[in-house]
């Protein structure tokens, strides 16, 4: 699992999540934790990473699709977990 991002990296991760649904960053720490866990899934060779991201980020009354999960994974690979 990657370390907790700070500064510009944190802002980039939150922007990735915000781009999918603004309700997901009302609790920024929850969004960051979900992003870190998703990086671990990507690094671990998750079978269906888009679905995994959709499930991991479906909270606060928001339900994401696998396409949303794909968008999150794309952003995370450019920010928090580029080696995935």
Coordinates of N, CA and C in Angstrom, one line a residue:
X1 N 0.9 -1.2 0.0 CA 0.0 0.0 0.0 C 0.9 1.2 0.0
X2 N 0.6 2.2 -0.8 CA 1.4 3.4 -0.9 C 1.2 4.2 0.4
X3 N 2.2 5.0 0.7 CA 2.1 5.9 1.9 C 1.0 6.9 1.6
X4 N 0.5 7.5 2.7 CA -0.6 8.5 2.6 C 0.0 9.7 1.9
X5 N -0.7 10.1 0.8 CA -0.2 11.2 0.0 C -0.4 12.6 0.7
X6 N 0.5 13.5 0.4 CA 0.4 14.9 1.0 C 0.6 15.9 -0.2
X7 N 0.2 17.1 0.1 CA 0.5 18.2 -0.8 C -0.2 18.0 -2.2
X8 N 0.6 18.2 -3.2 CA 0.2 18.2 -4.6 C -0.3 16.8 -4.9
X9 N 0.4 15.7 -4.4 CA -0.1 14.4 -4.7 C -1.5 14.1 -4.1
X10 N -1.7 14.5 -2.9 CA -3.0 14.4 -2.3 C -4.1 15.1 -3.1
X11 N -3.8 16.3 -3.5 CA -4.7 17.1 -4.3 C -5.0 16.4 -5.6
X12 N -4.0 15.8 -6.3 CA -4.2 15.1 -7.5 C -5.1 13.9 -7.3
X13 N -4.9 13.1 -6.2 CA -5.8 12.0 -6.0 C -7.2 12.4 -5.7
X14 N -7.4 13.4 -4.9 CA -8.8 13.9 -4.6 C -9.4 14.5 -5.9
X15 N -8.6 15.1 -6.8 CA -9.2 15.6 -8.1 C -9.6 14.4 -8.9
X16 N -8.9 13.3 -8.9 CA -9.3 12.1 -9.6 C -10.7 11.6 -9.2
X17 N -10.9 11.6 -7.8 CA -12.1 11.1 -7.3 C -13.2 12.1 -7.5
X18 N -12.9 13.4 -7.3 CA -13.9 14.5 -7.6 C -14.4 14.4 -9.0
X19 N -13.5 14.1 -9.9 CA -13.9 14.1 -11.3 C -15.0 13.0 -11.6
X20 N -15.1 12.0 -10.8 CA -16.1 11.0 -10.9 C -17.4 11.3 -10.2
X21 N -17.2 11.8 -9.0 CA -18.4 12.2 -8.2 C -18.0 13.1 -7.0
X22 N -18.4 14.3 -7.0 CA -18.0 15.3 -6.0 C -18.4 14.8 -4.5
X23 N -19.5 14.0 -4.4 CA -19.9 13.6 -3.1 C -18.9 12.6 -2.4
X24 N -18.0 12.1 -3.2 CA -17.0 11.1 -2.6 C -15.9 11.8 -1.9
X25 N -15.8 13.1 -2.0 CA -14.7 13.7 -1.3 C -15.1 14.6 -0.1
X26 N -16.4 14.5 0.3 CA -16.9 15.2 1.5 C -16.0 14.7 2.7
X27 N -15.6 13.5 2.7 CA -14.7 12.9 3.7 C -13.4 12.6 3.0
X28 N -12.5 13.6 2.9 CA -11.3 13.4 2.2 C -10.5 12.3 2.7
X29 N -10.4 12.0 4.0 CA -9.6 10.9 4.5 C -10.2 9.6 4.0
X30 N -11.5 9.5 3.9 CA -12.1 8.2 3.5 C -11.7 8.0 2.0
X31 N -11.8 9.1 1.2 CA -11.4 9.0 -0.2 C -9.9 8.6 -0.4
X32 N -9.1 9.2 0.4 CA -7.6 8.8 0.4 C -7.4 7.4 0.8
X33 N -8.1 7.0 1.8 CA -7.9 5.6 2.3 C -8.4 4.6 1.2
X34 N -9.5 4.9 0.6 CA -10.0 4.1 -0.5 C -9.0 4.0 -1.7
X35 N -8.4 5.2 -2.0 CA -7.4 5.2 -3.1 C -6.2 4.4 -2.7
X36 N -5.7 4.5 -1.5 CA -4.6 3.7 -1.1 C -4.9 2.2 -1.2
X37 N -6.1 1.8 -0.7 CA -6.5 0.4 -0.8 C -6.6 -0.1 -2.2
X38 N -7.1 0.8 -3.1 CA -7.3 0.5 -4.5 C -5.9 0.3 -5.2
X39 N -4.9 1.1 -4.8 CA -3.6 0.9 -5.3 C -3.1 -0.5 -4.9
X40 N -3.3 -0.9 -3.7 CA -2.9 -2.2 -3.2 C -3.6 -3.3 -4.1
X41 N -4.8 -3.1 -4.4 CA -5.5 -4.1 -5.3 C -4.9 -4.1 -6.7
X42 N -4.6 -2.9 -7.2 CA -4.0 -2.8 -8.6 C -2.6 -3.5 -8.5
X43 N -1.8 -3.2 -7.5 CA -0.5 -3.8 -7.4 C -0.6 -5.3 -7.2
X44 N -1.7 -5.8 -6.6 CA -1.8 -7.2 -6.3 C -2.4 -8.0 -7.4
X45 N -2.7 -7.4 -8.5 CA -3.2 -8.1 -9.7 C -4.7 -8.4 -9.5
X46 N -5.5 -7.5 -9.0 CA -6.9 -7.7 -8.9 C -7.5 -8.2 -10.2
X47 N -8.4 -9.2 -10.1 CA -9.0 -9.8 -11.3 C -9.8 -8.9 -12.1
X48 N -10.6 -8.0 -11.4 CA -11.4 -7.1 -12.1 C -11.3 -5.7 -11.4
X49 N -10.2 -5.0 -11.7 CA -9.9 -3.8 -10.9 C -10.9 -2.7 -11.1
X50 N -11.5 -2.6 -12.2 CA -12.5 -1.5 -12.4 C -13.8 -1.8 -11.5
X51 N -14.2 -3.0 -11.4 CA -15.3 -3.4 -10.5 C -14.9 -3.2 -9.0
X52 N -13.7 -3.5 -8.7 CA -13.1 -3.4 -7.4 C -13.2 -1.9 -7.0
X53 N -12.7 -1.0 -7.9 CA -12.7 0.4 -7.6 C -14.1 0.9 -7.4
X54 N -15.0 0.5 -8.3 CA -16.4 0.9 -8.2 C -17.0 0.5 -6.8
X55 N -16.7 -0.7 -6.4 CA -17.2 -1.1 -5.1 C -16.6 -0.3 -3.9
X56 N -15.3 -0.2 -4.0 CA -14.5 0.5 -3.0 C -14.9 2.0 -2.8
X57 N -15.3 2.6 -3.9 CA -15.6 4.0 -3.8 C -17.1 4.3 -3.8
X58 N -17.9 3.2 -3.7 CA -19.4 3.4 -3.6 C -19.7 3.6 -2.1
X59 N -19.9 4.8 -1.7 CA -20.2 5.1 -0.3 C -20.9 6.5 -0.2
X60 N -21.3 6.9 0.9 CA -22.1 8.1 1.1 C -23.2 8.2 0.2
X61 N -23.9 7.1 -0.1 CA -25.1 7.2 -0.9 C -24.8 7.2 -2.4
X62 N -23.5 7.0 -2.8 CA -23.1 7.0 -4.2 C -22.8 5.6 -4.6
X63 N -23.4 5.2 -5.7 CA -23.1 3.9 -6.3 C -22.4 4.1 -7.6
X64 N -21.2 3.6 -7.8 CA -20.4 3.8 -9.0 C -20.6 2.6 -9.9
X65 N -20.3 2.8 -11.2 CA -20.3 1.8 -12.2 C -18.9 1.3 -12.4
X66 N -18.7 0.2 -13.1 CA -17.4 -0.2 -13.5 C -16.7 0.8 -14.4
X67 N -17.4 1.5 -15.2 CA -16.8 2.6 -16.0 C -16.3 3.7 -15.1
X68 N -17.0 4.0 -14.0 CA -16.5 5.0 -13.0 C -15.2 4.4 -12.4
X69 N -15.2 3.1 -12.1 CA -14.0 2.5 -11.5 C -12.9 2.6 -12.4
X70 N -13.1 2.4 -13.7 CA -12.0 2.5 -14.7 C -11.4 3.9 -14.7
X71 N -12.3 4.9 -14.6 CA -11.8 6.3 -14.6 C -11.0 6.5 -13.3
X72 N -11.4 6.0 -12.2 CA -10.6 6.2 -11.0 C -9.3 5.5 -11.1
X73 N -9.3 4.2 -11.6 CA -8.0 3.5 -11.8 C -7.1 4.2 -12.7
X74 N -7.6 4.8 -13.8 CA -6.8 5.6 -14.7 C -6.1 6.7 -14.0
X75 N -6.9 7.5 -13.2 CA -6.3 8.6 -12.4 C -5.3 8.1 -11.4
X76 N -5.6 7.0 -10.7 CA -4.7 6.6 -9.6 C -3.4 6.1 -10.2
X77 N -3.4 5.5 -11.4 CA -2.2 5.1 -12.1 C -1.3 6.3 -12.5
X78 N -1.9 7.4 -12.6 CA -1.2 8.6 -13.0 C -0.7 9.4 -11.7
X79 N -1.3 9.1 -10.6 CA -1.0 9.8 -9.4 C -0.3 9.0 -8.3
X80 N -1.2 8.3 -7.6 CA -0.8 7.6 -6.4 C -0.1 6.3 -6.6
X81 N -0.5 5.6 -7.6 CA 0.1 4.2 -7.9 C 0.5 4.0 -9.3
X82 N 1.5 4.8 -9.7 CA 2.0 4.8 -11.1 C 2.6 3.4 -11.5
X83 N 3.1 2.7 -10.6 CA 3.7 1.4 -11.0 C 2.8 0.3 -11.1
X84 N 1.5 0.5 -11.0 CA 0.5 -0.5 -11.2 C 0.2 -0.9 -12.6

